[in-house]
Amino acid sequence: MKMLSFTTPERHGYSIKFSALETDLLLLATSQLYGLAGGGTLFLLQHAVEEGRLKEICRFEWSDGLFDVAWCPYANNIAATASGDGSLQIWNSLDNGSDGSLKDVPKKPVMCLKEHKNEVYSIDWSEKWNYHQILSSSWDGSIKLWDCNRQKSVATYHGHTDLIYSAKFSPLVANIFASVDTDGLLNLWNSFDFSGKPLMAITSAHNTEILSMDWSQFDRNVLVTGGADGLIRTWDLRNMRHHIAELFSGEYAVRKLAFSSHKASVLAAANYDFTTRIWDFGVSLDAIEIHEHHTEFVCGLDWSVHHHHLLADCGWDSVGNIFRATSLKD
């Protein structure tokens, strides 16, 4: 298939996610003025195969920039967003605009969770063993665990002293999550440990800021981190004293990492050098594809769980794309 694009004038892309329940839906979280000021917009998009385009179904407005988005894992019409004002928003009735009528599209989120003191930069709603749990990480140096049915957080975790860029549950190990920050620190946590202290702290996992991390979808022991040094490092939980592999992803920061859900050896990276790169470790430690279809920082990245080797990305150039990694074979 050819690459399909969607433009968001005066809104700069931060996060894009395929639905795990619907084969043709995506969410795109954006901010005005590159997230420095102004509001945010969440776009619900449809991959219209017969029309050969990405089309907008509806949009949701918030008073501050939106930096991340996560679909609810058990309902196809609910999602959560992370905002620059320190709050999380839970939106429902996302499917009300699917028939072309927007009269029932909600103007406000059904719930707003406000405890963080600074920007919430990442949100994760992927804990398979408790679908009501949401994980948020903030520039206030804290991580919070939420129950989506409650207004107050369940737990707060303190193990970082500076900006946290990402926190994410393991898809294969119950209650375990990892987080990374601006000090180059990688922390591992047990969400049931309400002391709020990490299980393990890997100092200087990178010698620069770590902006992104992701877990393997196939190997419970493997995760990757991406730094402002342009390096991607692979880690094995059985021996965290040193990374087990290193990839080069350009001269500038690695903004987002995403393991494929269809092939264990495939990884993609969104980068501040305006590229999206794809690796297949079974073939080479060099990127097998380098896509240069953005003209600004690439910030959001996601693989489709329904369509093999289909990838979405978005960037500060106000463009969201979906395209197929043509080098990968089933």
Coordinates of C-alpha atoms in Angstrom, one line a residue:
M1 CA 0.0 0.0 0.0
K2 CA 1.1 3.6 -0.6
M3 CA 1.7 5.9 2.4
L4 CA -1.4 7.7 3.6
S5 CA -1.1 11.1 5.3
F6 CA -3.3 13.3 7.5
T7 CA -2.4 17.0 8.2
T8 CA -3.3 18.8 11.4
P9 CA -2.7 22.6 10.6
E10 CA -1.5 24.5 13.6
R11 CA -1.4 21.3 15.7
H12 CA 1.9 19.5 16.1
G13 CA 1.9 15.7 16.5
Y14 CA 3.1 14.1 19.7
S15 CA 1.5 10.6 19.8
I16 CA -0.3 8.3 17.5
K17 CA -1.9 4.9 18.4
F18 CA -3.7 2.2 16.4
S19 CA -6.7 0.7 18.1
A20 CA -6.2 -2.8 19.4
L21 CA -9.9 -3.6 19.0
E22 CA -10.8 -2.0 15.7
T23 CA -8.9 -2.7 12.5
D24 CA -9.2 0.7 11.0
L25 CA -9.1 3.3 13.8
L26 CA -6.2 5.5 15.1
L27 CA -5.9 8.3 17.7
L28 CA -3.6 11.2 17.1
A29 CA -2.7 13.5 20.1
T30 CA -1.4 17.0 19.1
S31 CA -0.5 20.4 20.7
Q32 CA -0.5 24.0 19.6
L33 CA 2.8 25.8 19.3
Y34 CA 4.9 22.7 19.6
G35 CA 3.5 22.1 23.1
L36 CA 5.0 25.2 24.5
A37 CA 1.7 27.1 24.8
G38 CA -1.9 26.9 23.7
G39 CA -4.3 24.0 23.6
G40 CA -4.3 20.4 22.4
T41 CA -6.5 18.4 20.0
L42 CA -7.2 14.7 19.9
F43 CA -8.1 13.4 16.5
L44 CA -10.0 10.1 15.9
L45 CA -8.9 8.9 12.4
Q46 CA -10.1 6.1 10.2
H47 CA -7.9 4.2 7.7
A48 CA -10.4 4.3 4.8
V49 CA -9.0 1.5 2.7
E50 CA -11.5 1.7 -0.2
E51 CA -11.0 5.5 -0.4
G52 CA -7.3 5.2 0.0
R53 CA -7.0 7.9 2.6
L54 CA -6.8 8.7 6.3
K55 CA -10.0 10.6 7.2
E56 CA -11.0 12.4 10.4
I57 CA -14.1 11.0 12.2
C58 CA -14.1 13.6 15.0
R59 CA -11.9 15.6 17.3
F60 CA -11.7 16.5 21.0
E61 CA -10.3 19.8 22.3
W62 CA -8.4 20.4 25.6
S63 CA -7.1 23.6 27.1
D64 CA -3.5 22.5 27.2
G65 CA -1.2 20.5 24.9
L66 CA -1.7 16.8 24.6
F67 CA 1.6 14.8 24.8
D68 CA 0.4 11.2 24.8
V69 CA -2.7 9.0 24.2
A70 CA -3.7 5.4 25.1
W71 CA -6.7 3.4 24.0
C72 CA -8.7 1.6 26.7
P73 CA -7.7 -2.1 26.3
Y74 CA -11.3 -3.4 26.9
A75 CA -13.5 -0.8 25.1
N76 CA -13.2 0.6 21.6
N77 CA -14.8 3.9 22.4
I78 CA -12.7 5.0 25.4
A79 CA -9.2 6.6 25.6
A80 CA -7.0 8.5 27.9
T81 CA -4.7 11.5 27.1
A82 CA -1.8 13.1 29.0
S83 CA -1.6 16.9 29.1
G84 CA 0.8 19.8 29.7
D85 CA -1.3 21.1 32.6
G86 CA -0.4 18.0 34.7
S87 CA -3.7 16.2 34.2
L88 CA -5.0 13.1 32.5
Q89 CA -8.3 13.1 30.6
I90 CA -10.5 10.0 30.0
W91 CA -12.7 10.4 27.0
N92 CA -15.7 8.2 26.1
S93 CA -18.2 7.9 23.3
L94 CA -15.4 8.1 20.7
D95 CA -17.6 6.1 18.3
N96 CA -20.4 8.6 18.3
G97 CA -19.1 10.4 15.3
S98 CA -18.5 7.3 13.2
D99 CA -21.8 7.7 11.3
G100 CA -20.8 11.2 10.2
S101 CA -23.0 12.9 12.8
L102 CA -21.1 14.8 15.4
K103 CA -24.0 16.0 17.6
D104 CA -23.3 13.3 20.2
V105 CA -19.5 13.7 20.3
P106 CA -18.6 14.8 23.9
K107 CA -17.2 18.3 24.3
K108 CA -15.5 17.4 27.6
P109 CA -13.7 14.3 29.0
V110 CA -15.8 12.1 31.2
M111 CA -13.1 12.3 33.9
C112 CA -10.1 14.5 34.6
L113 CA -7.4 13.2 36.9
K114 CA -5.3 16.0 38.3
E115 CA -2.5 15.3 40.8
H116 CA 0.8 15.8 38.9
K117 CA 2.4 19.2 39.4
N118 CA 4.0 19.5 35.9
E119 CA 3.5 18.2 32.4
V120 CA 2.4 14.5 32.1
Y121 CA 4.6 13.3 29.3
S122 CA 3.5 9.6 29.0
I123 CA 0.5 7.5 29.7
D124 CA 0.2 3.7 29.5
W125 CA -3.0 1.7 29.7
S126 CA -1.6 -1.7 28.9
E127 CA -1.4 -3.7 32.1
K128 CA -2.9 -7.0 30.9
W129 CA -3.6 -8.3 34.4
N130 CA -5.6 -5.3 35.5
Y131 CA -7.3 -3.5 32.7
H132 CA -8.4 -0.7 34.9
Q133 CA -4.9 0.5 35.7
I134 CA -3.3 3.5 34.0
L135 CA 0.3 4.6 34.5
S136 CA 1.3 8.2 34.1
S137 CA 4.8 9.8 34.3
S138 CA 5.5 13.5 34.7
W139 CA 8.1 16.2 34.6
D140 CA 7.5 16.6 38.3
G141 CA 9.6 13.5 38.8
S142 CA 6.8 11.2 39.9
I143 CA 5.0 8.2 38.4
K144 CA 1.4 7.6 39.4
L145 CA -0.8 4.5 39.2
W146 CA -4.5 5.1 38.6
D147 CA -7.7 3.1 38.6
C148 CA -9.8 4.6 35.8
N149 CA -12.9 4.3 37.9
R150 CA -11.5 6.6 40.7
Q151 CA -10.6 10.2 40.9
K152 CA -7.6 9.7 43.1
S153 CA -4.4 7.8 42.3
V154 CA -3.8 4.4 43.8
A155 CA 0.0 4.9 44.3
T156 CA 2.8 7.3 43.6
Y157 CA 6.3 6.2 42.8
H158 CA 9.4 8.3 43.6
G159 CA 12.8 7.1 42.1
H160 CA 13.6 9.9 39.8
T161 CA 14.9 13.4 40.7
D162 CA 14.2 15.1 37.4
L163 CA 11.9 15.0 34.3
I164 CA 10.5 11.5 33.5
Y165 CA 9.9 11.0 29.8
S166 CA 8.3 7.5 29.7
A167 CA 6.9 4.8 32.0
K168 CA 5.5 1.6 30.6
F169 CA 4.2 -1.8 31.8
S170 CA 5.8 -5.0 30.7
P171 CA 3.3 -6.8 28.3
L172 CA 4.5 -10.2 29.5
V173 CA 5.3 -9.9 33.3
A174 CA 2.5 -9.0 35.7
N175 CA 2.9 -5.7 37.7
I176 CA 6.4 -4.8 36.3
F177 CA 7.0 -1.5 34.6
A178 CA 10.0 0.5 33.6
S179 CA 10.7 4.2 33.5
V180 CA 13.4 6.6 32.0
D181 CA 14.4 10.2 32.6
T182 CA 16.5 13.2 31.8
D183 CA 19.3 12.0 34.0
G184 CA 20.0 8.9 31.9
L185 CA 18.4 6.7 34.6
L186 CA 16.5 3.5 33.9
N187 CA 14.3 2.2 36.7
L188 CA 12.4 -1.1 37.1
W189 CA 9.3 -1.2 39.4
N190 CA 6.8 -3.5 40.9
S191 CA 3.4 -1.7 40.9
F192 CA 2.4 -3.7 44.0
D193 CA 5.2 -2.3 46.0
F194 CA 3.5 0.7 47.4
S195 CA 6.6 1.9 49.2
G196 CA 7.1 3.8 45.9
K197 CA 10.7 2.7 45.5
P198 CA 12.2 1.0 42.4
L199 CA 13.1 -2.6 42.3
M200 CA 16.3 -1.7 40.5
A201 CA 17.9 1.5 39.3
I202 CA 20.4 1.5 36.4
T203 CA 22.3 4.8 36.6
S204 CA 23.9 6.1 33.4
A205 CA 22.0 3.7 31.2
H206 CA 22.8 6.4 28.7
N207 CA 25.2 9.3 29.2
T208 CA 22.5 11.6 28.1
E209 CA 18.7 12.0 28.5
I210 CA 16.6 8.9 27.8
L211 CA 13.5 9.9 26.0
S212 CA 11.9 6.6 25.2
M213 CA 11.8 2.9 26.1
D214 CA 9.8 -0.2 25.1
W215 CA 9.4 -3.8 26.0
S216 CA 9.7 -6.8 23.6
Q217 CA 6.3 -8.3 22.7
F218 CA 7.9 -11.8 22.6
D219 CA 10.7 -12.0 25.2
R220 CA 9.8 -11.2 28.8
N221 CA 13.4 -10.3 29.6
V222 CA 14.1 -7.8 26.9
L223 CA 13.6 -4.0 26.8
V224 CA 15.1 -1.1 24.8
T225 CA 16.0 2.5 25.7
G226 CA 16.6 5.4 23.3
G227 CA 18.7 8.4 24.2
A228 CA 19.4 11.9 23.2
D229 CA 22.8 10.5 22.0
G230 CA 21.1 8.8 19.1
L231 CA 21.7 5.4 20.6
I232 CA 19.3 2.6 21.2
R233 CA 20.4 0.1 23.9
T234 CA 19.0 -3.4 24.5
W235 CA 18.7 -4.7 28.1
D236 CA 18.2 -8.2 29.5
L237 CA 16.4 -8.4 32.9
R238 CA 18.6 -11.4 33.8
N239 CA 21.7 -9.2 33.8
M240 CA 21.2 -5.5 34.0
R241 CA 24.8 -4.6 34.8
H242 CA 25.4 -3.6 31.1
H243 CA 23.4 -3.4 27.9
I244 CA 23.6 -6.4 25.6
A245 CA 23.4 -4.6 22.3
E246 CA 23.6 -1.0 20.8
L247 CA 22.1 0.5 17.7
F248 CA 22.8 3.8 16.1
S249 CA 19.7 5.8 15.1
G250 CA 21.1 9.1 13.9
E251 CA 23.0 12.1 15.2
Y252 CA 20.0 13.4 17.2
A253 CA 17.7 12.1 19.9
V254 CA 15.6 8.9 19.7
R255 CA 12.1 10.2 20.6
K256 CA 10.0 7.0 20.4
L257 CA 10.7 3.3 20.3
A258 CA 8.2 0.5 19.3
F259 CA 8.7 -3.2 19.1
S260 CA 6.7 -5.1 16.5
S261 CA 3.8 -7.1 17.7
H262 CA 4.2 -9.6 14.8
K263 CA 8.0 -10.3 14.7
A264 CA 10.3 -10.5 17.7
S265 CA 13.3 -9.1 15.9
V266 CA 11.7 -6.0 14.5
L267 CA 12.0 -2.6 16.1
A268 CA 11.2 0.9 14.9
A269 CA 12.4 4.3 16.1
A270 CA 11.1 7.9 15.6
N271 CA 13.9 10.4 15.7
Y272 CA 14.7 14.1 16.0
D273 CA 16.7 13.9 12.8
F274 CA 13.2 13.8 11.0
T275 CA 13.5 10.1 10.3
T276 CA 11.7 6.9 11.2
R277 CA 14.0 3.9 11.1
I278 CA 13.3 0.2 11.2
W279 CA 15.5 -2.7 12.2
D280 CA 15.3 -6.5 11.8
F281 CA 17.9 -8.0 14.2
G282 CA 17.6 -11.2 12.3
V283 CA 19.0 -9.5 9.2
S284 CA 21.3 -6.8 10.3
L285 CA 22.2 -4.4 13.2
D286 CA 21.9 -1.6 10.6
A287 CA 18.5 -0.1 9.9
I288 CA 16.9 -1.9 7.0
E289 CA 14.6 1.1 6.2
I290 CA 15.1 4.8 6.8
H291 CA 12.0 6.9 6.1
E292 CA 12.5 10.6 5.6
H293 CA 8.9 11.8 5.0
H294 CA 8.8 14.3 7.8
T295 CA 10.3 17.8 7.9
E296 CA 10.4 18.2 11.7
F297 CA 10.9 16.1 14.8
V298 CA 9.2 12.7 14.6
C299 CA 7.5 12.2 18.0
G300 CA 4.9 9.5 17.7
L301 CA 5.1 5.9 16.5
D302 CA 3.0 2.7 16.7
W303 CA 2.7 -0.7 15.0
S304 CA -0.7 -2.0 14.0
V305 CA -1.7 -5.3 15.8
H306 CA -4.1 -6.1 13.0
H307 CA -2.0 -5.6 9.9
H308 CA 1.4 -7.1 9.5
H309 CA 4.2 -4.5 9.3
L310 CA 1.9 -1.5 9.1
L311 CA 3.3 1.5 11.0
A312 CA 2.0 4.9 12.0
D313 CA 4.1 8.0 12.9
C314 CA 3.5 11.7 13.5
G315 CA 5.7 14.8 14.0
W316 CA 6.0 18.4 14.7
D317 CA 5.4 19.1 11.0
S318 CA 1.7 18.6 11.6
V319 CA 1.6 15.3 9.6
G320 CA 0.5 11.9 10.6
N321 CA 1.3 8.9 8.3
I322 CA 0.6 5.2 8.0
F323 CA 2.8 3.1 5.8
R324 CA 4.0 -0.4 5.4
A325 CA 7.6 -1.6 6.1
T326 CA 8.2 -3.1 2.6
S327 CA 11.5 -4.8 3.6
L328 CA 9.7 -7.0 6.1
K329 CA 8.2 -10.3 4.9
D330 CA 5.5 -12.5 6.6

